[in-house]
Amino acid sequence: IELEQSQWSKSLAHADQALALDPNDMHSLRSRYEALTELGDKVGADAALTTLATMDRTPEVAKLLYNVGAQAGNAKEVDVARARFNEALAIDPNLHQAHSALAELAIKEKKYPEAVAELDKAIAVAPRNFKAYERKIEVLKVMGDKAGAEAAEKALTALKAGG
C-alpha cells in the first residue's frame, strides 16, 4: 500500500523490518528494490536488485533485469547494461530482447562477430524476429560477409513469405 501511495521511505522501513524476520520474503525484497529506486538510491537499488535476482529466478525478474540493463544502456553505462542483460539471460535464456540488446552493445563497440552470435541467439529463440534478421544482415554486410548476408536475406524473405 505504501508503494502505491508513493511513501517510499515508509515502504523501505517496512520492507527492511519484514526482511529482518524473513530474509527470503520475495514481496519484501521487491518492495525494497522499488522503494530504493524511487528514492533515487542507485547503489542501494542496484544491491537490492542483485539480491532479488539471486533469490527469485523467475522470468518476471529476468525482464526486470533486462529493463534495468536497457536503462543503463541508455545512460551510456555499458558495463552495467551488459551485466544486467547477462543476468537476465542466466535466468531466462529465451529472453530474445536481451540477446538483441547485447548485440547492439557489441555493434557499438565494433565487435561484429559477437553481435552476429547474439543475433543468432535472438533468432533461435524468436524465429519470426524480423528486426534481428535485418540487423544481422546489416552487420554481415559491414563485416564484408556477402555470402552470409545473402543467405540471411534469403531466409528473411522466406520467413516473410510465410515459410
PDB file of N, CA and C in Angstrom, residues 35-101:
ATOM      1  N   ALA A  35      11.342   0.707  -3.610  1.00  0.00           N
ATOM      2  CA  ALA A  35      11.447   1.898  -2.760  1.00  0.00           C
ATOM      3  C   ALA A  35      12.800   2.589  -2.953  1.00  0.00           C
ATOM      4  N   LEU A  36      13.870   1.814  -2.962  1.00  0.00           N
ATOM      5  CA  LEU A  36      15.197   2.402  -3.153  1.00  0.00           C
ATOM      6  C   LEU A  36      15.317   3.070  -4.525  1.00  0.00           C
ATOM      7  N   THR A  37      14.720   2.451  -5.524  1.00  0.00           N
ATOM      8  CA  THR A  37      14.733   3.039  -6.863  1.00  0.00           C
ATOM      9  C   THR A  37      14.020   4.385  -6.850  1.00  0.00           C
ATOM     10  N   GLU A  38      12.833   4.412  -6.282  1.00  0.00           N
ATOM     11  CA  GLU A  38      12.048   5.648  -6.254  1.00  0.00           C
ATOM     12  C   GLU A  38      12.680   6.723  -5.378  1.00  0.00           C
ATOM     13  N   LEU A  39      13.436   6.316  -4.368  1.00  0.00           N
ATOM     14  CA  LEU A  39      14.127   7.282  -3.507  1.00  0.00           C
ATOM     15  C   LEU A  39      15.408   7.814  -4.160  1.00  0.00           C
ATOM     16  N   GLY A  40      15.765   7.219  -5.314  1.00  0.00           N
ATOM     17  CA  GLY A  40      16.953   7.679  -6.029  1.00  0.00           C
ATOM     18  C   GLY A  40      18.255   7.126  -5.476  1.00  0.00           C
ATOM     19  N   ASP A  41      18.185   6.077  -4.676  1.00  0.00           N
ATOM     20  CA  ASP A  41      19.375   5.447  -4.117  1.00  0.00           C
ATOM     21  C   ASP A  41      19.854   4.384  -5.107  1.00  0.00           C
ATOM     22  N   LYS A  42      20.629   4.826  -6.092  1.00  0.00           N
ATOM     23  CA  LYS A  42      21.057   3.943  -7.181  1.00  0.00           C
ATOM     24  C   LYS A  42      21.893   2.771  -6.667  1.00  0.00           C
ATOM     25  N   VAL A  43      22.815   3.045  -5.781  1.00  0.00           N
ATOM     26  CA  VAL A  43      23.681   1.990  -5.248  1.00  0.00           C
ATOM     27  C   VAL A  43      22.858   0.985  -4.441  1.00  0.00           C
ATOM     28  N   GLY A  44      21.984   1.495  -3.584  1.00  0.00           N
ATOM     29  CA  GLY A  44      21.138   0.615  -2.786  1.00  0.00           C
ATOM     30  C   GLY A  44      20.190  -0.199  -3.644  1.00  0.00           C
ATOM     31  N   ALA A  45      19.588   0.460  -4.650  1.00  0.00           N
ATOM     32  CA  ALA A  45      18.665  -0.238  -5.545  1.00  0.00           C
ATOM     33  C   ALA A  45      19.397  -1.325  -6.328  1.00  0.00           C
ATOM     34  N   ASP A  46      20.611  -1.020  -6.765  1.00  0.00           N
ATOM     35  CA  ASP A  46      21.394  -1.998  -7.514  1.00  0.00           C
ATOM     36  C   ASP A  46      21.685  -3.223  -6.651  1.00  0.00           C
ATOM     37  N   ALA A  47      22.070  -2.995  -5.411  1.00  0.00           N
ATOM     38  CA  ALA A  47      22.343  -4.107  -4.493  1.00  0.00           C
ATOM     39  C   ALA A  47      21.062  -4.892  -4.209  1.00  0.00           C
ATOM     40  N   ALA A  48      19.955  -4.181  -4.029  1.00  0.00           N
ATOM     41  CA  ALA A  48      18.682  -4.858  -3.769  1.00  0.00           C
ATOM     42  C   ALA A  48      18.250  -5.711  -4.963  1.00  0.00           C
ATOM     43  N   LEU A  49      18.471  -5.187  -6.161  1.00  0.00           N
ATOM     44  CA  LEU A  49      18.123  -5.955  -7.358  1.00  0.00           C
ATOM     45  C   LEU A  49      18.996  -7.198  -7.484  1.00  0.00           C
ATOM     46  N   THR A  50      20.258  -7.056  -7.179  1.00  0.00           N
ATOM     47  CA  THR A  50      21.159  -8.210  -7.219  1.00  0.00           C
ATOM     48  C   THR A  50      20.696  -9.285  -6.236  1.00  0.00           C
ATOM     49  N   THR A  51      20.316  -8.872  -5.037  1.00  0.00           N
ATOM     50  CA  THR A  51      19.808  -9.820  -4.042  1.00  0.00           C
ATOM     51  C   THR A  51      18.525 -10.474  -4.538  1.00  0.00           C
ATOM     52  N   LEU A  52      17.622  -9.661  -5.046  1.00  0.00           N
ATOM     53  CA  LEU A  52      16.351 -10.183  -5.566  1.00  0.00           C
ATOM     54  C   LEU A  52      16.601 -11.200  -6.669  1.00  0.00           C
ATOM     55  N   ALA A  53      17.492 -10.865  -7.602  1.00  0.00           N
ATOM     56  CA  ALA A  53      17.762 -11.754  -8.738  1.00  0.00           C
ATOM     57  C   ALA A  53      18.431 -13.055  -8.299  1.00  0.00           C
ATOM     58  N   THR A  54      19.168 -13.001  -7.229  1.00  0.00           N
ATOM     59  CA  THR A  54      19.808 -14.211  -6.706  1.00  0.00           C
ATOM     60  C   THR A  54      18.771 -15.176  -6.133  1.00  0.00           C
ATOM     61  N   MET A  55      17.728 -14.596  -5.549  1.00  0.00           N
ATOM     62  CA  MET A  55      16.745 -15.418  -4.850  1.00  0.00           C
ATOM     63  C   MET A  55      15.493 -15.730  -5.670  1.00  0.00           C
ATOM     64  N   ASP A  56      15.156 -14.861  -6.590  1.00  0.00           N
ATOM     65  CA  ASP A  56      13.933 -15.029  -7.387  1.00  0.00           C
ATOM     66  C   ASP A  56      14.334 -15.229  -8.843  1.00  0.00           C
ATOM     67  N   ARG A  57      14.302 -16.455  -9.302  1.00  0.00           N
ATOM     68  CA  ARG A  57      14.788 -16.804 -10.639  1.00  0.00           C
ATOM     69  C   ARG A  57      13.622 -16.960 -11.622  1.00  0.00           C
ATOM     70  N   THR A  58      12.677 -16.054 -11.563  1.00  0.00           N
ATOM     71  CA  THR A  58      11.501 -16.132 -12.422  1.00  0.00           C
ATOM     72  C   THR A  58      11.686 -15.275 -13.674  1.00  0.00           C
ATOM     73  N   PRO A  59      10.941 -15.591 -14.735  1.00  0.00           N
ATOM     74  CA  PRO A  59      11.000 -14.755 -15.947  1.00  0.00           C
ATOM     75  C   PRO A  59      10.656 -13.290 -15.667  1.00  0.00           C
ATOM     76  N   GLU A  60       9.809 -13.049 -14.683  1.00  0.00           N
ATOM     77  CA  GLU A  60       9.460 -11.667 -14.340  1.00  0.00           C
ATOM     78  C   GLU A  60      10.700 -10.890 -13.877  1.00  0.00           C
ATOM     79  N   VAL A  61      11.529 -11.526 -13.067  1.00  0.00           N
ATOM     80  CA  VAL A  61      12.757 -10.878 -12.597  1.00  0.00           C
ATOM     81  C   VAL A  61      13.746 -10.742 -13.756  1.00  0.00           C
ATOM     82  N   ALA A  62      13.771 -11.711 -14.650  1.00  0.00           N
ATOM     83  CA  ALA A  62      14.636 -11.589 -15.834  1.00  0.00           C
ATOM     84  C   ALA A  62      14.249 -10.355 -16.645  1.00  0.00           C
ATOM     85  N   LYS A  63      12.958 -10.118 -16.815  1.00  0.00           N
ATOM     86  CA  LYS A  63      12.509  -8.930 -17.542  1.00  0.00           C
ATOM     87  C   LYS A  63      12.869  -7.655 -16.801  1.00  0.00           C
ATOM     88  N   LEU A  64      12.785  -7.694 -15.484  1.00  0.00           N
ATOM     89  CA  LEU A  64      13.186  -6.539 -14.680  1.00  0.00           C
ATOM     90  C   LEU A  64      14.673  -6.244 -14.887  1.00  0.00           C
ATOM     91  N   LEU A  65      15.498  -7.278 -14.856  1.00  0.00           N
ATOM     92  CA  LEU A  65      16.930  -7.110 -15.099  1.00  0.00           C
ATOM     93  C   LEU A  65      17.184  -6.558 -16.501  1.00  0.00           C
ATOM     94  N   TYR A  66      16.450  -7.073 -17.475  1.00  0.00           N
ATOM     95  CA  TYR A  66      16.576  -6.550 -18.838  1.00  0.00           C
ATOM     96  C   TYR A  66      16.240  -5.058 -18.878  1.00  0.00           C
ATOM     97  N   ASN A  67      15.135  -4.672 -18.237  1.00  0.00           N
ATOM     98  CA  ASN A  67      14.721  -3.265 -18.246  1.00  0.00           C
ATOM     99  C   ASN A  67      15.757  -2.365 -17.581  1.00  0.00           C
ATOM    100  N   VAL A  68      16.329  -2.838 -16.479  1.00  0.00           N
ATOM    101  CA  VAL A  68      17.378  -2.067 -15.806  1.00  0.00           C
ATOM    102  C   VAL A  68      18.611  -1.977 -16.710  1.00  0.00           C
ATOM    103  N   GLY A  69      18.908  -3.059 -17.404  1.00  0.00           N
ATOM    104  CA  GLY A  69      20.015  -3.036 -18.359  1.00  0.00           C
ATOM    105  C   GLY A  69      19.771  -2.047 -19.486  1.00  0.00           C
ATOM    106  N   ALA A  70      18.540  -2.003 -19.974  1.00  0.00           N
ATOM    107  CA  ALA A  70      18.206  -1.062 -21.047  1.00  0.00           C
ATOM    108  C   ALA A  70      18.356   0.380 -20.566  1.00  0.00           C
ATOM    109  N   GLN A  71      17.918   0.649 -19.336  1.00  0.00           N
ATOM    110  CA  GLN A  71      18.084   1.996 -18.777  1.00  0.00           C
ATOM    111  C   GLN A  71      19.562   2.344 -18.654  1.00  0.00           C
ATOM    112  N   ALA A  72      20.368   1.391 -18.215  1.00  0.00           N
ATOM    113  CA  ALA A  72      21.806   1.626 -18.096  1.00  0.00           C
ATOM    114  C   ALA A  72      22.422   1.879 -19.474  1.00  0.00           C
ATOM    115  N   GLY A  73      21.990   1.108 -20.451  1.00  0.00           N
ATOM    116  CA  GLY A  73      22.494   1.310 -21.813  1.00  0.00           C
ATOM    117  C   GLY A  73      22.147   2.690 -22.335  1.00  0.00           C
ATOM    118  N   ASN A  74      20.933   3.131 -22.073  1.00  0.00           N
ATOM    119  CA  ASN A  74      20.517   4.472 -22.498  1.00  0.00           C
ATOM    120  C   ASN A  74      21.328   5.558 -21.803  1.00  0.00           C
ATOM    121  N   ALA A  75      21.807   5.262 -20.589  1.00  0.00           N
ATOM    122  CA  ALA A  75      22.612   6.212 -19.828  1.00  0.00           C
ATOM    123  C   ALA A  75      24.108   6.054 -20.136  1.00  0.00           C
ATOM    124  N   LYS A  76      24.414   5.254 -21.157  1.00  0.00           N
ATOM    125  CA  LYS A  76      25.796   5.005 -21.585  1.00  0.00           C
ATOM    126  C   LYS A  76      26.623   4.266 -20.533  1.00  0.00           C
ATOM    127  N   GLU A  77      25.958   3.532 -19.660  1.00  0.00           N
ATOM    128  CA  GLU A  77      26.634   2.701 -18.659  1.00  0.00           C
ATOM    129  C   GLU A  77      26.731   1.288 -19.230  1.00  0.00           C
ATOM    130  N   VAL A  78      27.621   1.122 -20.169  1.00  0.00           N
ATOM    131  CA  VAL A  78      27.698  -0.101 -20.966  1.00  0.00           C
ATOM    132  C   VAL A  78      27.995  -1.338 -20.122  1.00  0.00           C
ATOM    133  N   ASP A  79      28.909  -1.222 -19.178  1.00  0.00           N
ATOM    134  CA  ASP A  79      29.259  -2.392 -18.363  1.00  0.00           C
ATOM    135  C   ASP A  79      28.091  -2.844 -17.504  1.00  0.00           C
ATOM    136  N   VAL A  80      27.365  -1.882 -16.930  1.00  0.00           N
ATOM    137  CA  VAL A  80      26.192  -2.219 -16.123  1.00  0.00           C
ATOM    138  C   VAL A  80      25.129  -2.855 -17.013  1.00  0.00           C
ATOM    139  N   ALA A  81      24.916  -2.267 -18.179  1.00  0.00           N
ATOM    140  CA  ALA A  81      23.922  -2.804 -19.112  1.00  0.00           C
ATOM    141  C   ALA A  81      24.258  -4.245 -19.478  1.00  0.00           C
ATOM    142  N   ARG A  82      25.491  -4.474 -19.871  1.00  0.00           N
ATOM    143  CA  ARG A  82      25.905  -5.826 -20.273  1.00  0.00           C
ATOM    144  C   ARG A  82      25.719  -6.815 -19.115  1.00  0.00           C
ATOM    145  N   ALA A  83      26.099  -6.409 -17.922  1.00  0.00           N
ATOM    146  CA  ALA A  83      25.973  -7.299 -16.767  1.00  0.00           C
ATOM    147  C   ALA A  83      24.506  -7.646 -16.512  1.00  0.00           C
ATOM    148  N   ARG A  84      23.630  -6.653 -16.571  1.00  0.00           N
ATOM    149  CA  ARG A  84      22.210  -6.913 -16.302  1.00  0.00           C
ATOM    150  C   ARG A  84      21.588  -7.767 -17.403  1.00  0.00           C
ATOM    151  N   PHE A  85      21.973  -7.549 -18.658  1.00  0.00           N
ATOM    152  CA  PHE A  85      21.451  -8.384 -19.747  1.00  0.00           C
ATOM    153  C   PHE A  85      21.892  -9.837 -19.548  1.00  0.00           C
ATOM    154  N   ASN A  86      23.150 -10.017 -19.173  1.00  0.00           N
ATOM    155  CA  ASN A  86      23.649 -11.379 -18.950  1.00  0.00           C
ATOM    156  C   ASN A  86      22.975 -12.042 -17.747  1.00  0.00           C
ATOM    157  N   GLU A  87      22.713 -11.258 -16.701  1.00  0.00           N
ATOM    158  CA  GLU A  87      21.982 -11.805 -15.556  1.00  0.00           C
ATOM    159  C   GLU A  87      20.572 -12.225 -15.972  1.00  0.00           C
ATOM    160  N   ALA A  88      19.946 -11.397 -16.788  1.00  0.00           N
ATOM    161  CA  ALA A  88      18.598 -11.720 -17.272  1.00  0.00           C
ATOM    162  C   ALA A  88      18.618 -13.031 -18.052  1.00  0.00           C
ATOM    163  N   LEU A  89      19.615 -13.179 -18.903  1.00  0.00           N
ATOM    164  CA  LEU A  89      19.712 -14.395 -19.722  1.00  0.00           C
ATOM    165  C   LEU A  89      20.068 -15.626 -18.891  1.00  0.00           C
ATOM    166  N   ALA A  90      20.770 -15.432 -17.791  1.00  0.00           N
ATOM    167  CA  ALA A  90      21.068 -16.567 -16.906  1.00  0.00           C
ATOM    168  C   ALA A  90      19.784 -17.112 -16.290  1.00  0.00           C
ATOM    169  N   ILE A  91      18.814 -16.227 -16.104  1.00  0.00           N
ATOM    170  CA  ILE A  91      17.523 -16.654 -15.567  1.00  0.00           C
ATOM    171  C   ILE A  91      16.614 -17.165 -16.676  1.00  0.00           C
ATOM    172  N   ASP A  92      16.572 -16.425 -17.783  1.00  0.00           N
ATOM    173  CA  ASP A  92      15.674 -16.778 -18.893  1.00  0.00           C
ATOM    174  C   ASP A  92      16.440 -16.689 -20.210  1.00  0.00           C
ATOM    175  N   PRO A  93      17.067 -17.802 -20.632  1.00  0.00           N
ATOM    176  CA  PRO A  93      17.857 -17.798 -21.865  1.00  0.00           C
ATOM    177  C   PRO A  93      17.020 -17.511 -23.121  1.00  0.00           C
ATOM    178  N   ASN A  94      15.696 -17.560 -22.985  1.00  0.00           N
ATOM    179  CA  ASN A  94      14.824 -17.303 -24.131  1.00  0.00           C
ATOM    180  C   ASN A  94      14.370 -15.848 -24.230  1.00  0.00           C
ATOM    181  N   LEU A  95      14.956 -14.983 -23.445  1.00  0.00           N
ATOM    182  CA  LEU A  95      14.601 -13.566 -23.465  1.00  0.00           C
ATOM    183  C   LEU A  95      15.326 -12.921 -24.653  1.00  0.00           C
ATOM    184  N   HIS A  96      14.682 -13.004 -25.816  1.00  0.00           N
ATOM    185  CA  HIS A  96      15.343 -12.575 -27.048  1.00  0.00           C
ATOM    186  C   HIS A  96      15.734 -11.102 -27.027  1.00  0.00           C
ATOM    187  N   GLN A  97      14.985 -10.300 -26.269  1.00  0.00           N
ATOM    188  CA  GLN A  97      15.304  -8.873 -26.195  1.00  0.00           C
ATOM    189  C   GLN A  97      16.695  -8.653 -25.603  1.00  0.00           C
ATOM    190  N   ALA A  98      17.066  -9.463 -24.626  1.00  0.00           N
ATOM    191  CA  ALA A  98      18.387  -9.329 -24.014  1.00  0.00           C
ATOM    192  C   ALA A  98      19.487  -9.729 -24.991  1.00  0.00           C
ATOM    193  N   HIS A  99      19.239 -10.768 -25.798  1.00  0.00           N
ATOM    194  CA  HIS A  99      20.219 -11.132 -26.829  1.00  0.00           C
ATOM    195  C   HIS A  99      20.376  -9.998 -27.833  1.00  0.00           C
ATOM    196  N   SER A 100      19.268  -9.419 -28.245  1.00  0.00           N
ATOM    197  CA  SER A 100      19.329  -8.302 -29.202  1.00  0.00           C
ATOM    198  C   SER A 100      20.045  -7.097 -28.592  1.00  0.00           C
ATOM    199  N   ALA A 101      19.806  -6.848 -27.317  1.00  0.00           N
ATOM    200  CA  ALA A 101      20.458  -5.719 -26.655  1.00  0.00           C
ATOM    201  C   ALA A 101      21.969  -5.942 -26.549  1.00  0.00           C
TER     202      ALA A 101
END
